[in-house]
Structures are given as structure tokens and as C-alpha cells.
PDB file of C-alpha atoms and ligand atoms in Angstrom:
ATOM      1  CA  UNK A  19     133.103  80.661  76.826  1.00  0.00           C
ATOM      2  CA  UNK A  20     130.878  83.190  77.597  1.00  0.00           C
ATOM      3  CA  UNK A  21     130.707  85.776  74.510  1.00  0.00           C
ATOM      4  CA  UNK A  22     128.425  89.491  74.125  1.00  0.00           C
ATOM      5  CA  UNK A  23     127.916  89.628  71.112  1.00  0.00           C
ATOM      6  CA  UNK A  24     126.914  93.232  68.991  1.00  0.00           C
ATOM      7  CA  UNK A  25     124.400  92.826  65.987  1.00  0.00           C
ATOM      8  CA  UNK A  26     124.724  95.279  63.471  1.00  0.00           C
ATOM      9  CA  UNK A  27     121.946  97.425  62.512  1.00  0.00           C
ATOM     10  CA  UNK A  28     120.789  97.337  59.127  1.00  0.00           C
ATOM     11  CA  UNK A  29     117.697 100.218  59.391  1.00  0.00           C
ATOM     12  CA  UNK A  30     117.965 103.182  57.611  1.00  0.00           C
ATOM     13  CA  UNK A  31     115.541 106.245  57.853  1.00  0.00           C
ATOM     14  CA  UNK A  32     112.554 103.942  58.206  1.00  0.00           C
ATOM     15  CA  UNK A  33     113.437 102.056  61.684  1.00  0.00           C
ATOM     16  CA  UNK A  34     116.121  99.392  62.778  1.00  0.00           C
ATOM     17  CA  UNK A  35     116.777  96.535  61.668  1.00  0.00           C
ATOM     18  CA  UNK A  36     118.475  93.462  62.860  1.00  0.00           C
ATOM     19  CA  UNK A  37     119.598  89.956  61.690  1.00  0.00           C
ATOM     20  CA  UNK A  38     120.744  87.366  63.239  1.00  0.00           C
ATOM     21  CA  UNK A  39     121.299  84.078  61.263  1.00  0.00           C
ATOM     22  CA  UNK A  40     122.950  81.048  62.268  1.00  0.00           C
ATOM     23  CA  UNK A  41     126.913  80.078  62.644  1.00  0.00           C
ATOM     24  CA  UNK A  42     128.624  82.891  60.756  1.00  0.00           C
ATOM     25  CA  UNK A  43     126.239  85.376  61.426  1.00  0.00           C
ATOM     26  CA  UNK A  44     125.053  86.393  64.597  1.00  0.00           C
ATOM     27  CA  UNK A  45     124.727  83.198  66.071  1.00  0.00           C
ATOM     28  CA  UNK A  46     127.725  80.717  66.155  1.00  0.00           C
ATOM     29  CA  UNK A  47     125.457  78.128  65.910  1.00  0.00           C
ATOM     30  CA  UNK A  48     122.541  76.944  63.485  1.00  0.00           C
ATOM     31  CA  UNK A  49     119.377  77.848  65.081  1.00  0.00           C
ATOM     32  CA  UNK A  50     116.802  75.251  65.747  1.00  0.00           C
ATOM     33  CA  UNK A  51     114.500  76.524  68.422  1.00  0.00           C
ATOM     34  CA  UNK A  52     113.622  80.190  68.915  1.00  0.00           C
ATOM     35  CA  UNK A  53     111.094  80.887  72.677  1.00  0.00           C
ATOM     36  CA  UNK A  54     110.867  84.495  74.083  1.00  0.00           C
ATOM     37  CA  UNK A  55     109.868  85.229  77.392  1.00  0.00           C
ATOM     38  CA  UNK A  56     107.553  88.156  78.200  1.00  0.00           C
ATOM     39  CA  UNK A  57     104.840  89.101  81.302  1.00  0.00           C
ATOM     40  CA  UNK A  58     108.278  88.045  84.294  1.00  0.00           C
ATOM     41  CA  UNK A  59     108.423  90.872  86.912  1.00  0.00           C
ATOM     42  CA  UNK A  60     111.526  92.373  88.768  1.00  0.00           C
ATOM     43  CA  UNK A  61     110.239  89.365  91.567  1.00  0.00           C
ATOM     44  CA  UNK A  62     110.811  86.674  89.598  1.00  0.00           C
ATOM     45  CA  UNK A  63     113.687  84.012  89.194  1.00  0.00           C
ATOM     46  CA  UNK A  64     113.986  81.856  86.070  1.00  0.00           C
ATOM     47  CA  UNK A  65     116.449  79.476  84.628  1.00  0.00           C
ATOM     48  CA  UNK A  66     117.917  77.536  87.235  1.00  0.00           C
ATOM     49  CA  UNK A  67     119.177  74.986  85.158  1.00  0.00           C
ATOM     50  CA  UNK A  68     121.906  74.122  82.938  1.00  0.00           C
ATOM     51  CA  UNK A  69     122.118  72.527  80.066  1.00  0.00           C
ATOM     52  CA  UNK A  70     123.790  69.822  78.419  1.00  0.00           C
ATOM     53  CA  UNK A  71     123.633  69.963  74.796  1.00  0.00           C
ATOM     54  CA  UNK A  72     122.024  73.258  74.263  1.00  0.00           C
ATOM     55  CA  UNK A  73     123.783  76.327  73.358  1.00  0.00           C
ATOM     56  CA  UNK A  74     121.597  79.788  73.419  1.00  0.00           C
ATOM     57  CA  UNK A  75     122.031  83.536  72.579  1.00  0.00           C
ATOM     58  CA  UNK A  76     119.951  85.698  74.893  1.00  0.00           C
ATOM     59  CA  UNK A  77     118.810  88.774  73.280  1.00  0.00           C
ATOM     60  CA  UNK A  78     116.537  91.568  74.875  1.00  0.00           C
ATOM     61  CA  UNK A  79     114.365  92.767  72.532  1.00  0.00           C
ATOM     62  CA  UNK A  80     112.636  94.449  74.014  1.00  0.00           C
ATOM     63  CA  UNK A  81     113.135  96.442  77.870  1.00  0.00           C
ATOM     64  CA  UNK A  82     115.580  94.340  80.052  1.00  0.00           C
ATOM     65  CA  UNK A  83     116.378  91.990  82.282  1.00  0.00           C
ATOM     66  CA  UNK A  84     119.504  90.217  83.670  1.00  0.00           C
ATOM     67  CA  UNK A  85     121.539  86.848  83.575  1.00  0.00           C
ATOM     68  CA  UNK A  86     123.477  85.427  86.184  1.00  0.00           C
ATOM     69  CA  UNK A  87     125.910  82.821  84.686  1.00  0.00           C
ATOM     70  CA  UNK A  88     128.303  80.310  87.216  1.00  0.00           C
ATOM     71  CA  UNK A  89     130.197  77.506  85.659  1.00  0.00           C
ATOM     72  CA  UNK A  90     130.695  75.520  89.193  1.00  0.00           C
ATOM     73  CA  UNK A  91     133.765  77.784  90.556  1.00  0.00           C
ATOM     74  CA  UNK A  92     132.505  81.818  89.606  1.00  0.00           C
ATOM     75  CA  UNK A  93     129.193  83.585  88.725  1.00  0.00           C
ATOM     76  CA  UNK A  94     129.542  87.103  86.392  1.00  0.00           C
ATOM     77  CA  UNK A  95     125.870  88.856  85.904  1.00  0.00           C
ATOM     78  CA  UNK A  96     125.274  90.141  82.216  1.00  0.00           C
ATOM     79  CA  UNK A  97     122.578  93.182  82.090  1.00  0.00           C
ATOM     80  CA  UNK A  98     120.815  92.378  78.811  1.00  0.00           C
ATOM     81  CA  UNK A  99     119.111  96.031  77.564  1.00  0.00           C
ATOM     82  CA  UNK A 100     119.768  96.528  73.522  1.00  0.00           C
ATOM     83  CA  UNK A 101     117.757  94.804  71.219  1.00  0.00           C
ATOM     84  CA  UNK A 102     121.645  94.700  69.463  1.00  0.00           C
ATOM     85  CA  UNK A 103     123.262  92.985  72.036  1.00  0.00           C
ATOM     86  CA  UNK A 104     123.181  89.201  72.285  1.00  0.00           C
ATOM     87  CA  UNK A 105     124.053  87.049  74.894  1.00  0.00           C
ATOM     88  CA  UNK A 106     126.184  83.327  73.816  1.00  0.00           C
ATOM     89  CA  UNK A 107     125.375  81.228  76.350  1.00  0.00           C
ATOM     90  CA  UNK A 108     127.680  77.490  75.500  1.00  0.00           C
ATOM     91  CA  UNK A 109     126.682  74.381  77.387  1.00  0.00           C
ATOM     92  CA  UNK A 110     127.017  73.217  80.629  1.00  0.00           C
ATOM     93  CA  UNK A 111     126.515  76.219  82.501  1.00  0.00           C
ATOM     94  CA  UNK A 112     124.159  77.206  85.497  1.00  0.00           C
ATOM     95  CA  UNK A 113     121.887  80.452  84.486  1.00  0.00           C
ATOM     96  CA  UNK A 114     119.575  82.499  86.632  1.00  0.00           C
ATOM     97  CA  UNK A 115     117.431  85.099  84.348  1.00  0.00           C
ATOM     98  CA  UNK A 116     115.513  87.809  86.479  1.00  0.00           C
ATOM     99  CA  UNK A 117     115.058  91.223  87.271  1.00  0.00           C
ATOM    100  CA  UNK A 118     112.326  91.283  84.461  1.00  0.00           C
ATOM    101  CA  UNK A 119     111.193  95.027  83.031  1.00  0.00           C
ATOM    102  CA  UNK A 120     107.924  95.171  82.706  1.00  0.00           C
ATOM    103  CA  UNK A 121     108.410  95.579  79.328  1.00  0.00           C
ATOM    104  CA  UNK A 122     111.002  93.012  78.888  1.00  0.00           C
ATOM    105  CA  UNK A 123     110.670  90.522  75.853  1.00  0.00           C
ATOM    106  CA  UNK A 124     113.469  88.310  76.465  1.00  0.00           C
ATOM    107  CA  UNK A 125     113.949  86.160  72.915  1.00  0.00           C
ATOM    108  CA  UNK A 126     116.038  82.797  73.066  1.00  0.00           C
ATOM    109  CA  UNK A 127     117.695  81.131  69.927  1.00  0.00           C
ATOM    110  CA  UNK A 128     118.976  77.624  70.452  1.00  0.00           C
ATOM    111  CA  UNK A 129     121.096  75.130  68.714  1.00  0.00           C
ATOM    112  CA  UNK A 130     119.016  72.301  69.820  1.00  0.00           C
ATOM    113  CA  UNK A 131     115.142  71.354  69.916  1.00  0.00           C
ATOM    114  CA  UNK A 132     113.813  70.536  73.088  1.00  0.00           C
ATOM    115  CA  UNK A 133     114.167  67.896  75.086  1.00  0.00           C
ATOM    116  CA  UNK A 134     113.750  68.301  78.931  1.00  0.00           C
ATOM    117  CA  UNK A 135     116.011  65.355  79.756  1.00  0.00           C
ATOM    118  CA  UNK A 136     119.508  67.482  78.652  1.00  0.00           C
ATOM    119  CA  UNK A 137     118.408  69.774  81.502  1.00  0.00           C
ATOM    120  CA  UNK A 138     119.861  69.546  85.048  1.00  0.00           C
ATOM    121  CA  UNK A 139     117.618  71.203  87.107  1.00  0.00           C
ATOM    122  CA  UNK A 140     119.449  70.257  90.336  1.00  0.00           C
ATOM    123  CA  UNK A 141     122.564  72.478  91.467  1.00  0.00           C
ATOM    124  CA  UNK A 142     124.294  69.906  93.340  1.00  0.00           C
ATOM    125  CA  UNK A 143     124.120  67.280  90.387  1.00  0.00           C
ATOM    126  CA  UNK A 144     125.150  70.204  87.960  1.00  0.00           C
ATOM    127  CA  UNK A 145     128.410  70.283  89.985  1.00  0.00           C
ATOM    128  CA  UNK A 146     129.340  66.762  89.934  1.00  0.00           C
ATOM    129  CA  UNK A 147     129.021  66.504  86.559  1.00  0.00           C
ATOM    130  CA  UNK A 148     130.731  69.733  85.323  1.00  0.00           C
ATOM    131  CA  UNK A 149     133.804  69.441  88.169  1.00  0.00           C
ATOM    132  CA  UNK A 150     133.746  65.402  85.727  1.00  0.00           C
ATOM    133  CA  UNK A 151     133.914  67.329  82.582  1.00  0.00           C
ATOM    134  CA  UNK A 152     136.765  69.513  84.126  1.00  0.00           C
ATOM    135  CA  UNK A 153     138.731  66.642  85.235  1.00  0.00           C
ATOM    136  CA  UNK A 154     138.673  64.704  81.475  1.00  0.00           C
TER     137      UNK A 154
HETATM  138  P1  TYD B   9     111.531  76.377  81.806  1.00  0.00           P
HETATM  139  O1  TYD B   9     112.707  75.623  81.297  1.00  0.00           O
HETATM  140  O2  TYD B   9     111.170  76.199  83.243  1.00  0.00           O
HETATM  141  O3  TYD B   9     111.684  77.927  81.483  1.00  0.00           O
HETATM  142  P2  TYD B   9     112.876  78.931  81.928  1.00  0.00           P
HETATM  143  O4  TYD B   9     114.143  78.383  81.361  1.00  0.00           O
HETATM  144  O5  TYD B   9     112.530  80.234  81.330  1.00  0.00           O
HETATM  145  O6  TYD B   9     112.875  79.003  83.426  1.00  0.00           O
HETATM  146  O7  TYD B   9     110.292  75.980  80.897  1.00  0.00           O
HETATM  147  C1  TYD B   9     108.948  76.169  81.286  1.00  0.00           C
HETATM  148  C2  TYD B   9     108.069  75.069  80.670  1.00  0.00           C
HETATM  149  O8  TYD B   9     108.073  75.152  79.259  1.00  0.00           O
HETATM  150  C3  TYD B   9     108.553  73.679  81.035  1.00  0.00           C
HETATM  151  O9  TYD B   9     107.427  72.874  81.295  1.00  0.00           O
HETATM  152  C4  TYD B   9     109.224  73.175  79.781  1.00  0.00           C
HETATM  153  C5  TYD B   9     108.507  73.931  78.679  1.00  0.00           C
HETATM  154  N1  TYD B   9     109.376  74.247  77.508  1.00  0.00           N
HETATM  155  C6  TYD B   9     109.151  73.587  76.304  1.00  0.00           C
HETATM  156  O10 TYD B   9     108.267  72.722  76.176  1.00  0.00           O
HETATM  157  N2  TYD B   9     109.943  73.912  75.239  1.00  0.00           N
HETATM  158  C7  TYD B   9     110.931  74.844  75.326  1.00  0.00           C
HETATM  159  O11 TYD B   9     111.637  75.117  74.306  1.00  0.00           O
HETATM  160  C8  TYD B   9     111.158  75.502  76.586  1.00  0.00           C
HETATM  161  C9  TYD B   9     112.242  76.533  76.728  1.00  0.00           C
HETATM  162  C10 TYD B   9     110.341  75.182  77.640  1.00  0.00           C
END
């Protein structure tokens, strides 16, 4: 399921700070892969795939951009713009991320390392195989 998650803030008089630490802590998952995305305009479309082994948490930290989220039957959009707010993202889900700020620095933690071949960049196989996975 879909989760926003709120990160506490640990600053004090000198500036924020923020943790985020795998399962238990931020994350409900350990963290293996971290990739931020930064320089996408309000024009541009990423994503498009789902994926399935990898779970994420989406966090804005910086400006803001949003997710569109559809699990083969509805689509919810997320607006990601706190650097405390995260994003759980769990498998097998089809994600759009766009409407970029210009100043948007959109980090990514991930349970898994990469592997291009848990992706399904294809919307029509996506749905055959997550309508499967709702029959089991
Ligand atoms: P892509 O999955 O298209 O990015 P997004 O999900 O933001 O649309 O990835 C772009 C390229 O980067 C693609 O060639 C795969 C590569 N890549 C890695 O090598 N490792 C990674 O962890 C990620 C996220 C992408």
C-alpha cells in the first residue's frame, strides 16, 4: 500500500535536519540504492514503469514535483514538496513522476540494487501480470 510518510526534524537553531534510516526508521525497508533526480522541467514525463522487486520512498528535497501512482484499476497523484515528507512506493505499481520545479531535487531510496530486467516498461504487460498477481 501506498504510505506518506512524515520525517521528523532533528535541527535545532543551526538548520534542519533529517534522517531517514532503513526498516524501523524512515524507510520500511533496508536501503540499498539511493539516485536523485535533478535538471527535469514542468514538460517532462518520467517513470513509466513499474517494478517488480523494488520498493522506493520518494522524497523531495529539494522544490517539487509530482507522482502519479495506478495499480491496474485506479491512479491517485501525490504532490511531493517537503524535504520531510516521503513517498513509500511498494512493488508492482505503475508511476509517472513529472511536473519538475526547476529547483526540484527529487532523491530515491530503494530496497534493491539495480537491475533493469525487474522493470516493466510496457503498460499493457504491467497489466497482465498485476490483474495474475490479483487473481493468486
Ligand atoms: P530510468 O529508469 O529511465 O529513470 P526514471 O525512472 O527516472 O524515468 O533510468 C534512466 C537510465 O539510468 C536507464 O538507462 C537506466 C539507468 N539507471 C541505472 O543504471 N541505475 C539506476 O539505479 C537507475 C534508477 C537508472
Amino acid at each position: 500500500m501506498v504510505k506518506i510518510l512524515e520525517f521528523p526534524d532533528l535541527g535545532d537553531e543551526r538548520g534542519n535536519l533529517v534522517v531517514v534510516e532503513g526498516e524501523g526508521f524512515g524507510a520500511p525497508f533496508d536501503i540499498k540504492r539511493v539516485f536523485y533526480i535533478y535538471g527535469s522541467d514542468s514538460t517532462v514525463v518520467r517513470g513509466q514503469h513499474a517494478n517488480r522487486k523494488t520498493e522506493f520512498v520518494l522524497i523531495n528535497v529539494a522544490g517539487s514535483s509530482k507522482v502519479k501512482v495506478n495499480n491496474g484499476q485506479e491512479t491517485v497523484i501525490y504532490e511531493l514538496n517537503r524535504p520531510r515528507m516521503g513517498l513509500y512506493l511498494p512493488t508492482m505499481l505503475w508511476k509517472d513522476m513529472y511536473d519538475f520545479s526547476s529547483d526540484s531535487v527529487l532523491l530515491v531510496l530503494a530496497s534493491e540494487h539495480y537491475d533493469g530486467t525487474e522493470y516493466i516498461r510496457d503498460y499493457e504487460e504491467y497489466k497482465k501480470e498485476v490483474l495474475k498477481l490479483k487473481d493468486e
